[in-house]
Amino acid sequence: MRARRENEFYLPGVALPETIDLSDRWAEAAGASEVVLMAVPSRFARAAMTPVGSVLAADATLISVIKGVEEDSLKTMTAMLAEVAPAVKRLAVLSGPSFAAEVARGKPAAIVAAARDEAVSRGVQGLFASRTLRVYRSVDVDGVELAGAAKNVIAIAAGISDGLGLGSSARAALITRGLAELARLGLRAGARAETIYGLAGLGDLVLTCTGDLSRNRALGLRIGHGESVAGIAASTPSDHTGHPVAEGVSNARSIRRLAERMRVEMPIVAAVCRVLYEGAPANAMVEELLNRELKAEF
C-alpha cells in the first residue's frame, strides 16, 4: 500500500491520497490522534484494540464502523471499546447502508453517526459528511449497533433463499420478517423504533439482503447453490482474493445467544445458525420457517 498507494485487496482501483500516511505501528499512530476509527472484524476487535486503547488521549474521539457483537461477552463494539479504552469518553459509531467500494468511488450514500452525547454525534457527523456522503446523527447507539449486527444474519438467509432459486417473493418475506426480528431485539434492548425503521436498520437490511456487493448475501448464495459451510470456510483463506469473511457467520451465534438471553424470538437467526453450525441443509431452513405455527402478523 505504501508503494502502490492502493489497497489492491479490498479497494482495487481506488487511489489513496498522498495526504494519507500509512503505518503498521498502531499504538504510536493512535496515541497521537484526535480521532481514531476502528474497522477491524468484530471477532478480532478486542485483541487488536487492547494495546491501542491504553495510549489514547482522554479527549480523543473513538469511532467504530464494525457491524458486530462480541461472541464471548455479547457486548456491542462501543461497549467493548469502553472497556479497552476506559479513559476515552467520546465514543461513537458509524453505520448504515453503504458499500465501501461504492463510497470510495464517490457514489452517493447516507449513513448515521451515533453517540450517546449529541455533541459527539454532531462532531462525527460534520467530520464525515461530504458532497456524496450524507450523514445523519442519532443518540441511539444500541439501536444502531444491534441493527447493524443482526441484519448480516438475515442477509445470509436471503442469500440462501436466492441460491435455492425461491424467487423475489420469498426474499421480500425474509427481509420483512427479518426486520420484525431486528425490531424485537432492538426494542427489548431499549432502542428506538425509528432507528430500526431508519437507515441503520431497514436501510442497511435491504442493501445487505439484495446488493451484489454484500459478502453475507454472497455466502448465503454459495450455501444455497449446494456448497457446504465447511467447504466455503476452507476455500476462503486460500483463494488470495483478500475478500474478508462475512461478519454474519460469527454474529449468527452471538445474536442467537443474545436473543435467548433477552427472551426474544428470532426464528430466522436460529434457522441460519442451524445451517451454519449444526449441519442443517439449506432447504431445511426454508421448511422450518414455513412450517412454524400460524399467527397474527403483529
PDB file of C-alpha atoms in Angstrom:
ATOM      1  CA  MET A   1       0.000   0.000   0.000  1.00  0.00           C
ATOM      2  CA  ARG A   2       2.866   2.382   0.692  1.00  0.00           C
ATOM      3  CA  ALA A   3       4.498   1.645  -2.635  1.00  0.00           C
ATOM      4  CA  ARG A   4       1.389   1.495  -4.829  1.00  0.00           C
ATOM      5  CA  ARG A   5      -0.813   3.970  -2.938  1.00  0.00           C
ATOM      6  CA  GLU A   6      -3.671   1.498  -3.325  1.00  0.00           C
ATOM      7  CA  ASN A   7      -5.295  -1.274  -1.310  1.00  0.00           C
ATOM      8  CA  GLU A   8      -5.236  -3.931  -4.009  1.00  0.00           C
ATOM      9  CA  PHE A   9      -7.114  -6.492  -1.891  1.00  0.00           C
ATOM     10  CA  TYR A  10     -10.102  -4.538  -0.618  1.00  0.00           C
ATOM     11  CA  LEU A  11     -10.338  -1.425  -2.808  1.00  0.00           C
ATOM     12  CA  PRO A  12      -8.574  -2.132  -6.112  1.00  0.00           C
ATOM     13  CA  GLY A  13      -8.501   0.824  -8.449  1.00  0.00           C
ATOM     14  CA  VAL A  14      -9.040   3.426  -5.701  1.00  0.00           C
ATOM     15  CA  ALA A  15      -6.009   5.691  -5.265  1.00  0.00           C
ATOM     16  CA  LEU A  16      -5.040   6.585  -1.697  1.00  0.00           C
ATOM     17  CA  PRO A  17      -4.493  10.358  -1.383  1.00  0.00           C
ATOM     18  CA  GLU A  18      -0.903  11.427  -0.833  1.00  0.00           C
ATOM     19  CA  THR A  19      -2.023  13.185   2.360  1.00  0.00           C
ATOM     20  CA  ILE A  20      -2.658   9.782   3.977  1.00  0.00           C
ATOM     21  CA  ASP A  21       0.275   8.341   5.913  1.00  0.00           C
ATOM     22  CA  LEU A  22       0.343   4.555   6.284  1.00  0.00           C
ATOM     23  CA  SER A  23       1.713   2.942   9.430  1.00  0.00           C
ATOM     24  CA  ASP A  24       1.769  -0.516  10.977  1.00  0.00           C
ATOM     25  CA  ARG A  25       2.612   0.996  14.377  1.00  0.00           C
ATOM     26  CA  TRP A  26      -0.956   1.220  15.584  1.00  0.00           C
ATOM     27  CA  ALA A  27      -0.356   2.357  19.149  1.00  0.00           C
ATOM     28  CA  GLU A  28       2.062   5.069  18.045  1.00  0.00           C
ATOM     29  CA  ALA A  29      -0.306   6.411  15.403  1.00  0.00           C
ATOM     30  CA  ALA A  30      -3.417   6.218  17.564  1.00  0.00           C
ATOM     31  CA  GLY A  31      -1.760   7.807  20.585  1.00  0.00           C
ATOM     32  CA  ALA A  32      -1.072  10.953  18.603  1.00  0.00           C
ATOM     33  CA  SER A  33      -4.531  11.167  17.041  1.00  0.00           C
ATOM     34  CA  GLU A  34      -7.585  13.248  17.876  1.00  0.00           C
ATOM     35  CA  VAL A  35      -9.897  10.791  16.109  1.00  0.00           C
ATOM     36  CA  VAL A  36      -9.425   7.025  15.840  1.00  0.00           C
ATOM     37  CA  LEU A  37     -11.609   4.910  13.560  1.00  0.00           C
ATOM     38  CA  MET A  38     -11.803   1.165  14.234  1.00  0.00           C
ATOM     39  CA  ALA A  39     -12.580  -1.060  11.233  1.00  0.00           C
ATOM     40  CA  VAL A  40     -11.376  -4.465  12.450  1.00  0.00           C
ATOM     41  CA  PRO A  41     -13.696  -7.511  12.121  1.00  0.00           C
ATOM     42  CA  SER A  42     -15.657  -7.964  15.349  1.00  0.00           C
ATOM     43  CA  ARG A  43     -14.060 -11.288  16.284  1.00  0.00           C
ATOM     44  CA  PHE A  44     -10.591  -9.685  16.256  1.00  0.00           C
ATOM     45  CA  ALA A  45     -11.541  -6.246  17.532  1.00  0.00           C
ATOM     46  CA  ARG A  46     -10.778  -6.645  21.247  1.00  0.00           C
ATOM     47  CA  ALA A  47      -7.364  -8.203  20.643  1.00  0.00           C
ATOM     48  CA  ALA A  48      -6.492  -5.525  18.098  1.00  0.00           C
ATOM     49  CA  MET A  49      -7.700  -2.573  20.160  1.00  0.00           C
ATOM     50  CA  THR A  50      -6.453  -3.577  23.628  1.00  0.00           C
ATOM     51  CA  PRO A  51      -2.863  -2.350  23.077  1.00  0.00           C
ATOM     52  CA  VAL A  52      -4.202   0.785  21.392  1.00  0.00           C
ATOM     53  CA  GLY A  53      -6.829   1.679  23.972  1.00  0.00           C
ATOM     54  CA  SER A  54      -4.377   2.353  26.762  1.00  0.00           C
ATOM     55  CA  VAL A  55      -2.487   5.039  24.810  1.00  0.00           C
ATOM     56  CA  LEU A  56      -5.443   7.039  23.524  1.00  0.00           C
ATOM     57  CA  ALA A  57      -5.820  10.592  24.784  1.00  0.00           C
ATOM     58  CA  ALA A  58      -8.756  11.158  27.122  1.00  0.00           C
ATOM     59  CA  ASP A  59     -10.201  13.788  24.772  1.00  0.00           C
ATOM     60  CA  ALA A  60      -9.854  11.608  21.654  1.00  0.00           C
ATOM     61  CA  THR A  61     -12.919  10.506  19.713  1.00  0.00           C
ATOM     62  CA  LEU A  62     -13.066   6.742  19.160  1.00  0.00           C
ATOM     63  CA  ILE A  63     -15.388   5.606  16.367  1.00  0.00           C
ATOM     64  CA  SER A  64     -16.459   2.095  15.411  1.00  0.00           C
ATOM     65  CA  VAL A  65     -17.581   1.183  11.901  1.00  0.00           C
ATOM     66  CA  ILE A  66     -17.876  -2.520  12.783  1.00  0.00           C
ATOM     67  CA  LYS A  67     -21.249  -4.230  12.449  1.00  0.00           C
ATOM     68  CA  GLY A  68     -20.968  -6.972  15.008  1.00  0.00           C
ATOM     69  CA  VAL A  69     -21.464  -8.224  18.554  1.00  0.00           C
ATOM     70  CA  GLU A  70     -18.598  -9.763  20.503  1.00  0.00           C
ATOM     71  CA  GLU A  71     -19.150 -13.521  20.674  1.00  0.00           C
ATOM     72  CA  ASP A  72     -17.880 -14.232  24.186  1.00  0.00           C
ATOM     73  CA  SER A  73     -19.189 -11.202  26.062  1.00  0.00           C
ATOM     74  CA  LEU A  74     -22.158 -10.404  23.751  1.00  0.00           C
ATOM     75  CA  LYS A  75     -21.138  -6.748  24.006  1.00  0.00           C
ATOM     76  CA  THR A  76     -21.589  -4.263  21.222  1.00  0.00           C
ATOM     77  CA  MET A  77     -18.429  -2.769  19.792  1.00  0.00           C
ATOM     78  CA  THR A  78     -18.756   0.540  21.656  1.00  0.00           C
ATOM     79  CA  ALA A  79     -19.338  -1.350  24.917  1.00  0.00           C
ATOM     80  CA  MET A  80     -16.181  -3.340  24.250  1.00  0.00           C
ATOM     81  CA  LEU A  81     -14.254  -0.156  23.425  1.00  0.00           C
ATOM     82  CA  ALA A  82     -15.394   1.405  26.697  1.00  0.00           C
ATOM     83  CA  GLU A  83     -13.603  -1.462  28.451  1.00  0.00           C
ATOM     84  CA  VAL A  84     -10.346  -1.426  26.474  1.00  0.00           C
ATOM     85  CA  ALA A  85     -10.124   2.386  26.371  1.00  0.00           C
ATOM     86  CA  PRO A  86     -11.649   3.445  29.717  1.00  0.00           C
ATOM     87  CA  ALA A  87     -10.126   6.943  29.606  1.00  0.00           C
ATOM     88  CA  VAL A  88     -11.902   7.817  26.359  1.00  0.00           C
ATOM     89  CA  LYS A  89     -15.344   9.315  26.861  1.00  0.00           C
ATOM     90  CA  ARG A  90     -16.123  10.287  23.286  1.00  0.00           C
ATOM     91  CA  LEU A  91     -17.343   7.016  21.727  1.00  0.00           C
ATOM     92  CA  ALA A  92     -19.339   6.874  18.510  1.00  0.00           C
ATOM     93  CA  VAL A  93     -20.448   4.520  15.761  1.00  0.00           C
ATOM     94  CA  LEU A  94     -20.945   5.000  12.020  1.00  0.00           C
ATOM     95  CA  SER A  95     -23.420   2.674  10.348  1.00  0.00           C
ATOM     96  CA  GLY A  96     -25.990   2.494   7.592  1.00  0.00           C
ATOM     97  CA  PRO A  97     -26.481   1.245   4.033  1.00  0.00           C
ATOM     98  CA  SER A  98     -23.139   1.688   2.337  1.00  0.00           C
ATOM     99  CA  PHE A  99     -20.696  -0.493   0.430  1.00  0.00           C
ATOM    100  CA  ALA A 100     -17.088   0.634   0.828  1.00  0.00           C
ATOM    101  CA  ALA A 101     -16.364   0.015  -2.861  1.00  0.00           C
ATOM    102  CA  GLU A 102     -19.112   2.459  -3.821  1.00  0.00           C
ATOM    103  CA  VAL A 103     -18.424   5.117  -1.181  1.00  0.00           C
ATOM    104  CA  ALA A 104     -14.714   5.127  -2.053  1.00  0.00           C
ATOM    105  CA  ARG A 105     -15.580   5.798  -5.692  1.00  0.00           C
ATOM    106  CA  GLY A 106     -17.736   8.785  -4.822  1.00  0.00           C
ATOM    107  CA  LYS A 107     -21.138   7.167  -5.303  1.00  0.00           C
ATOM    108  CA  PRO A 108     -23.799   8.757  -3.075  1.00  0.00           C
ATOM    109  CA  ALA A 109     -24.826   7.157   0.204  1.00  0.00           C
ATOM    110  CA  ALA A 110     -26.461   8.091   3.503  1.00  0.00           C
ATOM    111  CA  ILE A 111     -25.353   6.801   6.904  1.00  0.00           C
ATOM    112  CA  VAL A 112     -25.817   7.517  10.619  1.00  0.00           C
ATOM    113  CA  ALA A 113     -23.354   8.830  13.200  1.00  0.00           C
ATOM    114  CA  ALA A 114     -24.495   7.755  16.662  1.00  0.00           C
ATOM    115  CA  ALA A 115     -23.191   8.675  20.109  1.00  0.00           C
ATOM    116  CA  ARG A 116     -24.875   8.912  23.497  1.00  0.00           C
ATOM    117  CA  ASP A 117     -23.760  12.547  23.709  1.00  0.00           C
ATOM    118  CA  GLU A 118     -25.368  14.506  20.883  1.00  0.00           C
ATOM    119  CA  ALA A 119     -22.414  16.894  20.799  1.00  0.00           C
ATOM    120  CA  VAL A 120     -20.178  13.925  19.936  1.00  0.00           C
ATOM    121  CA  SER A 121     -22.562  12.635  17.261  1.00  0.00           C
ATOM    122  CA  ARG A 122     -22.769  16.125  15.794  1.00  0.00           C
ATOM    123  CA  GLY A 123     -18.972  16.339  15.658  1.00  0.00           C
ATOM    124  CA  VAL A 124     -18.645  12.961  13.923  1.00  0.00           C
ATOM    125  CA  GLN A 125     -21.443  13.919  11.550  1.00  0.00           C
ATOM    126  CA  GLY A 126     -19.568  17.034  10.495  1.00  0.00           C
ATOM    127  CA  LEU A 127     -16.290  15.178  10.169  1.00  0.00           C
ATOM    128  CA  PHE A 128     -17.556  12.584   7.688  1.00  0.00           C
ATOM    129  CA  ALA A 129     -20.241  14.458   5.747  1.00  0.00           C
ATOM    130  CA  SER A 130     -19.178  15.247   2.202  1.00  0.00           C
ATOM    131  CA  ARG A 131     -20.603  16.103  -1.205  1.00  0.00           C
ATOM    132  CA  THR A 132     -21.507  12.451  -1.826  1.00  0.00           C
ATOM    133  CA  LEU A 133     -21.895  11.117   1.725  1.00  0.00           C
ATOM    134  CA  ARG A 134     -24.865  12.395   3.686  1.00  0.00           C
ATOM    135  CA  VAL A 135     -24.523  11.752   7.421  1.00  0.00           C
ATOM    136  CA  TYR A 136     -27.432  11.880   9.849  1.00  0.00           C
ATOM    137  CA  ARG A 137     -26.944  11.839  13.620  1.00  0.00           C
ATOM    138  CA  SER A 138     -28.507   9.854  16.452  1.00  0.00           C
ATOM    139  CA  VAL A 139     -28.117   9.240  20.170  1.00  0.00           C
ATOM    140  CA  ASP A 140     -29.493   5.678  19.893  1.00  0.00           C
ATOM    141  CA  VAL A 141     -26.173   3.841  19.943  1.00  0.00           C
ATOM    142  CA  ASP A 142     -27.609   0.471  20.972  1.00  0.00           C
ATOM    143  CA  GLY A 143     -30.235   0.515  18.248  1.00  0.00           C
ATOM    144  CA  VAL A 144     -27.734   1.424  15.542  1.00  0.00           C
ATOM    145  CA  GLU A 145     -25.243  -1.253  16.620  1.00  0.00           C
ATOM    146  CA  LEU A 146     -27.685  -4.105  17.201  1.00  0.00           C
ATOM    147  CA  ALA A 147     -29.466  -3.495  13.904  1.00  0.00           C
ATOM    148  CA  GLY A 148     -26.140  -3.416  12.083  1.00  0.00           C
ATOM    149  CA  ALA A 149     -25.064  -6.736  13.567  1.00  0.00           C
ATOM    150  CA  ALA A 150     -28.343  -8.633  13.210  1.00  0.00           C
ATOM    151  CA  LYS A 151     -29.048  -7.612   9.619  1.00  0.00           C
ATOM    152  CA  ASN A 152     -25.954  -9.532   8.470  1.00  0.00           C
ATOM    153  CA  VAL A 153     -27.518 -12.794   9.665  1.00  0.00           C
ATOM    154  CA  ILE A 154     -30.774 -12.053   7.848  1.00  0.00           C
ATOM    155  CA  ALA A 155     -28.749 -11.344   4.705  1.00  0.00           C
ATOM    156  CA  ILE A 156     -27.254 -14.846   4.849  1.00  0.00           C
ATOM    157  CA  ALA A 157     -30.808 -16.213   4.946  1.00  0.00           C
ATOM    158  CA  ALA A 158     -31.758 -14.043   1.958  1.00  0.00           C
ATOM    159  CA  GLY A 159     -28.721 -15.308   0.067  1.00  0.00           C
ATOM    160  CA  ILE A 160     -29.635 -18.925   0.833  1.00  0.00           C
ATOM    161  CA  SER A 161     -33.150 -18.259  -0.444  1.00  0.00           C
ATOM    162  CA  ASP A 162     -31.829 -16.714  -3.655  1.00  0.00           C
ATOM    163  CA  GLY A 163     -29.323 -19.529  -4.055  1.00  0.00           C
ATOM    164  CA  LEU A 164     -32.144 -22.054  -3.829  1.00  0.00           C
ATOM    165  CA  GLY A 165     -33.988 -20.135  -6.550  1.00  0.00           C
ATOM    166  CA  LEU A 166     -37.014 -19.407  -4.371  1.00  0.00           C
ATOM    167  CA  GLY A 167     -37.755 -16.090  -6.051  1.00  0.00           C
ATOM    168  CA  SER A 168     -38.341 -12.446  -5.210  1.00  0.00           C
ATOM    169  CA  SER A 169     -41.446 -13.081  -3.115  1.00  0.00           C
ATOM    170  CA  ALA A 170     -39.505 -15.288  -0.714  1.00  0.00           C
ATOM    171  CA  ARG A 171     -36.733 -12.703  -0.471  1.00  0.00           C
ATOM    172  CA  ALA A 172     -39.250  -9.955   0.308  1.00  0.00           C
ATOM    173  CA  ALA A 173     -40.780 -12.124   3.019  1.00  0.00           C
ATOM    174  CA  LEU A 174     -37.369 -12.774   4.593  1.00  0.00           C
ATOM    175  CA  ILE A 175     -36.481  -9.088   4.583  1.00  0.00           C
ATOM    176  CA  THR A 176     -39.816  -8.086   6.120  1.00  0.00           C
ATOM    177  CA  ARG A 177     -39.848 -10.780   8.789  1.00  0.00           C
ATOM    178  CA  GLY A 178     -36.147 -10.186   9.375  1.00  0.00           C
ATOM    179  CA  LEU A 179     -36.955  -6.566  10.085  1.00  0.00           C
ATOM    180  CA  ALA A 180     -39.511  -7.759  12.645  1.00  0.00           C
ATOM    181  CA  GLU A 181     -36.755  -9.760  14.351  1.00  0.00           C
ATOM    182  CA  LEU A 182     -34.449  -6.731  14.382  1.00  0.00           C
ATOM    183  CA  ALA A 183     -37.251  -4.696  15.914  1.00  0.00           C
ATOM    184  CA  ARG A 184     -37.969  -7.228  18.665  1.00  0.00           C
ATOM    185  CA  LEU A 185     -34.310  -7.426  19.646  1.00  0.00           C
ATOM    186  CA  GLY A 186     -33.668  -3.704  19.423  1.00  0.00           C
ATOM    187  CA  LEU A 187     -36.777  -2.621  21.294  1.00  0.00           C
ATOM    188  CA  ARG A 188     -36.127  -5.139  24.070  1.00  0.00           C
ATOM    189  CA  ALA A 189     -32.638  -3.623  24.419  1.00  0.00           C
ATOM    190  CA  GLY A 190     -34.103  -0.127  24.683  1.00  0.00           C
ATOM    191  CA  ALA A 191     -33.566   1.000  21.100  1.00  0.00           C
ATOM    192  CA  ARG A 192     -35.853   3.485  19.419  1.00  0.00           C
ATOM    193  CA  ALA A 193     -38.324   2.201  16.847  1.00  0.00           C
ATOM    194  CA  GLU A 194     -37.336   4.908  14.370  1.00  0.00           C
ATOM    195  CA  THR A 195     -33.754   3.623  14.450  1.00  0.00           C
ATOM    196  CA  ILE A 196     -34.859   0.123  13.444  1.00  0.00           C
ATOM    197  CA  TYR A 197     -37.002   1.507  10.612  1.00  0.00           C
ATOM    198  CA  GLY A 198     -34.363   4.009   9.533  1.00  0.00           C
ATOM    199  CA  LEU A 199     -31.030   3.899   7.728  1.00  0.00           C
ATOM    200  CA  ALA A 200     -29.171   1.756  10.275  1.00  0.00           C
ATOM    201  CA  GLY A 201     -31.960  -0.823  10.384  1.00  0.00           C
ATOM    202  CA  LEU A 202     -34.267  -1.144   7.381  1.00  0.00           C
ATOM    203  CA  GLY A 203     -31.915   0.697   5.035  1.00  0.00           C
ATOM    204  CA  ASP A 204     -28.906  -1.473   5.773  1.00  0.00           C
ATOM    205  CA  LEU A 205     -31.035  -4.632   5.850  1.00  0.00           C
ATOM    206  CA  VAL A 206     -32.370  -4.017   2.328  1.00  0.00           C
ATOM    207  CA  LEU A 207     -28.912  -3.253   0.968  1.00  0.00           C
ATOM    208  CA  THR A 208     -27.262  -6.285   2.543  1.00  0.00           C
ATOM    209  CA  CYS A 209     -30.047  -8.663   1.506  1.00  0.00           C
ATOM    210  CA  THR A 210     -30.173  -7.521  -2.116  1.00  0.00           C
ATOM    211  CA  GLY A 211     -26.849  -5.935  -3.074  1.00  0.00           C
ATOM    212  CA  ASP A 212     -24.398  -7.804  -5.279  1.00  0.00           C
ATOM    213  CA  LEU A 213     -21.502  -6.472  -3.170  1.00  0.00           C
ATOM    214  CA  SER A 214     -22.902  -7.964   0.045  1.00  0.00           C
ATOM    215  CA  ARG A 215     -20.498 -10.536   1.476  1.00  0.00           C
ATOM    216  CA  ASN A 216     -23.189 -12.018   3.709  1.00  0.00           C
ATOM    217  CA  ARG A 217     -25.630 -12.483   0.855  1.00  0.00           C
ATOM    218  CA  ALA A 218     -22.821 -13.948  -1.275  1.00  0.00           C
ATOM    219  CA  LEU A 219     -22.071 -16.502   1.435  1.00  0.00           C
ATOM    220  CA  GLY A 220     -25.738 -17.464   1.583  1.00  0.00           C
ATOM    221  CA  LEU A 221     -25.846 -17.801  -2.202  1.00  0.00           C
ATOM    222  CA  ARG A 222     -22.984 -20.298  -2.099  1.00  0.00           C
ATOM    223  CA  ILE A 223     -24.758 -22.328   0.565  1.00  0.00           C
ATOM    224  CA  GLY A 224     -27.991 -22.221  -1.419  1.00  0.00           C
ATOM    225  CA  HIS A 225     -26.115 -23.398  -4.515  1.00  0.00           C
ATOM    226  CA  GLY A 226     -25.062 -26.509  -2.613  1.00  0.00           C
ATOM    227  CA  GLU A 227     -21.634 -25.670  -1.193  1.00  0.00           C
ATOM    228  CA  SER A 228     -21.009 -26.842   2.348  1.00  0.00           C
ATOM    229  CA  VAL A 229     -20.223 -24.358   5.091  1.00  0.00           C
ATOM    230  CA  ALA A 230     -17.003 -26.266   5.821  1.00  0.00           C
ATOM    231  CA  GLY A 231     -16.021 -26.151   2.171  1.00  0.00           C
ATOM    232  CA  ILE A 232     -16.606 -22.406   1.955  1.00  0.00           C
ATOM    233  CA  ALA A 233     -14.578 -21.836   5.130  1.00  0.00           C
ATOM    234  CA  ALA A 234     -11.744 -23.996   3.838  1.00  0.00           C
ATOM    235  CA  SER A 235     -11.556 -22.283   0.464  1.00  0.00           C
ATOM    236  CA  THR A 236     -11.841 -18.687   1.579  1.00  0.00           C
ATOM    237  CA  PRO A 237      -8.430 -18.240   3.311  1.00  0.00           C
ATOM    238  CA  SER A 238      -6.516 -19.804   0.414  1.00  0.00           C
ATOM    239  CA  ASP A 239      -8.084 -18.032  -2.529  1.00  0.00           C
ATOM    240  CA  HIS A 240      -5.891 -14.914  -2.030  1.00  0.00           C
ATOM    241  CA  THR A 241      -8.632 -12.596  -3.219  1.00  0.00           C
ATOM    242  CA  GLY A 242      -8.492 -10.662   0.018  1.00  0.00           C
ATOM    243  CA  HIS A 243     -12.256 -10.835   0.489  1.00  0.00           C
ATOM    244  CA  PRO A 244     -12.967 -10.789   4.224  1.00  0.00           C
ATOM    245  CA  VAL A 245     -15.167 -13.389   5.865  1.00  0.00           C
ATOM    246  CA  ALA A 246     -18.792 -12.322   6.174  1.00  0.00           C
ATOM    247  CA  GLU A 247     -19.468 -10.844   9.618  1.00  0.00           C
ATOM    248  CA  GLY A 248     -22.807 -12.651   9.757  1.00  0.00           C
ATOM    249  CA  VAL A 249     -21.083 -16.004  10.255  1.00  0.00           C
ATOM    250  CA  SER A 250     -19.679 -15.203  13.684  1.00  0.00           C
ATOM    251  CA  ASN A 251     -22.557 -12.891  14.558  1.00  0.00           C
ATOM    252  CA  ALA A 252     -25.216 -15.533  13.949  1.00  0.00           C
ATOM    253  CA  ARG A 253     -24.241 -17.290  17.169  1.00  0.00           C
ATOM    254  CA  SER A 254     -23.791 -14.022  19.043  1.00  0.00           C
ATOM    255  CA  ILE A 255     -27.197 -12.710  18.047  1.00  0.00           C
ATOM    256  CA  ARG A 256     -28.902 -16.032  18.807  1.00  0.00           C
ATOM    257  CA  ARG A 257     -27.330 -16.146  22.276  1.00  0.00           C
ATOM    258  CA  LEU A 258     -28.233 -12.514  22.892  1.00  0.00           C
ATOM    259  CA  ALA A 259     -31.827 -13.187  21.806  1.00  0.00           C
ATOM    260  CA  GLU A 260     -32.032 -16.183  24.121  1.00  0.00           C
ATOM    261  CA  ARG A 261     -30.644 -14.151  26.999  1.00  0.00           C
ATOM    262  CA  MET A 262     -33.189 -11.388  26.354  1.00  0.00           C
ATOM    263  CA  ARG A 263     -36.016 -13.876  25.659  1.00  0.00           C
ATOM    264  CA  VAL A 264     -36.610 -12.555  22.172  1.00  0.00           C
ATOM    265  CA  GLU A 265     -37.908 -14.801  19.396  1.00  0.00           C
ATOM    266  CA  MET A 266     -35.684 -14.681  16.284  1.00  0.00           C
ATOM    267  CA  PRO A 267     -36.577 -17.743  14.163  1.00  0.00           C
ATOM    268  CA  ILE A 268     -34.668 -16.657  11.042  1.00  0.00           C
ATOM    269  CA  VAL A 269     -31.486 -16.139  13.051  1.00  0.00           C
ATOM    270  CA  ALA A 270     -31.989 -19.509  14.750  1.00  0.00           C
ATOM    271  CA  ALA A 271     -32.509 -21.244  11.393  1.00  0.00           C
ATOM    272  CA  VAL A 272     -29.348 -19.676   9.936  1.00  0.00           C
ATOM    273  CA  CYS A 273     -27.396 -20.867  12.972  1.00  0.00           C
ATOM    274  CA  ARG A 274     -28.565 -24.413  12.386  1.00  0.00           C
ATOM    275  CA  VAL A 275     -27.345 -24.255   8.786  1.00  0.00           C
ATOM    276  CA  LEU A 276     -24.003 -22.670   9.710  1.00  0.00           C
ATOM    277  CA  TYR A 277     -23.184 -24.643  12.845  1.00  0.00           C
ATOM    278  CA  GLU A 278     -25.409 -27.701  13.137  1.00  0.00           C
ATOM    279  CA  GLY A 279     -25.182 -29.156   9.647  1.00  0.00           C
ATOM    280  CA  ALA A 280     -28.774 -28.464   8.640  1.00  0.00           C
ATOM    281  CA  PRO A 281     -29.250 -28.407   4.844  1.00  0.00           C
ATOM    282  CA  ALA A 282     -30.195 -25.119   3.209  1.00  0.00           C
ATOM    283  CA  ASN A 283     -33.704 -26.235   2.276  1.00  0.00           C
ATOM    284  CA  ALA A 284     -34.333 -27.257   5.887  1.00  0.00           C
ATOM    285  CA  MET A 285     -34.098 -23.572   6.841  1.00  0.00           C
ATOM    286  CA  VAL A 286     -36.937 -22.759   4.468  1.00  0.00           C
ATOM    287  CA  GLU A 287     -39.101 -25.680   5.583  1.00  0.00           C
ATOM    288  CA  GLU A 288     -38.558 -24.794   9.214  1.00  0.00           C
ATOM    289  CA  LEU A 289     -39.645 -21.191   8.693  1.00  0.00           C
ATOM    290  CA  LEU A 290     -42.662 -22.079   6.539  1.00  0.00           C
ATOM    291  CA  ASN A 291     -43.929 -24.750   8.907  1.00  0.00           C
ATOM    292  CA  ARG A 292     -43.986 -22.592  12.023  1.00  0.00           C
ATOM    293  CA  GLU A 293     -47.275 -22.187  13.869  1.00  0.00           C
ATOM    294  CA  LEU A 294     -49.667 -19.792  12.140  1.00  0.00           C
ATOM    295  CA  LYS A 295     -50.111 -16.487  13.964  1.00  0.00           C
ATOM    296  CA  ALA A 296     -51.107 -12.843  13.551  1.00  0.00           C
ATOM    297  CA  GLU A 297     -48.539 -10.656  11.813  1.00  0.00           C
ATOM    298  CA  PHE A 298     -48.466  -8.094  14.628  1.00  0.00           C
TER     299      PHE A 298
END
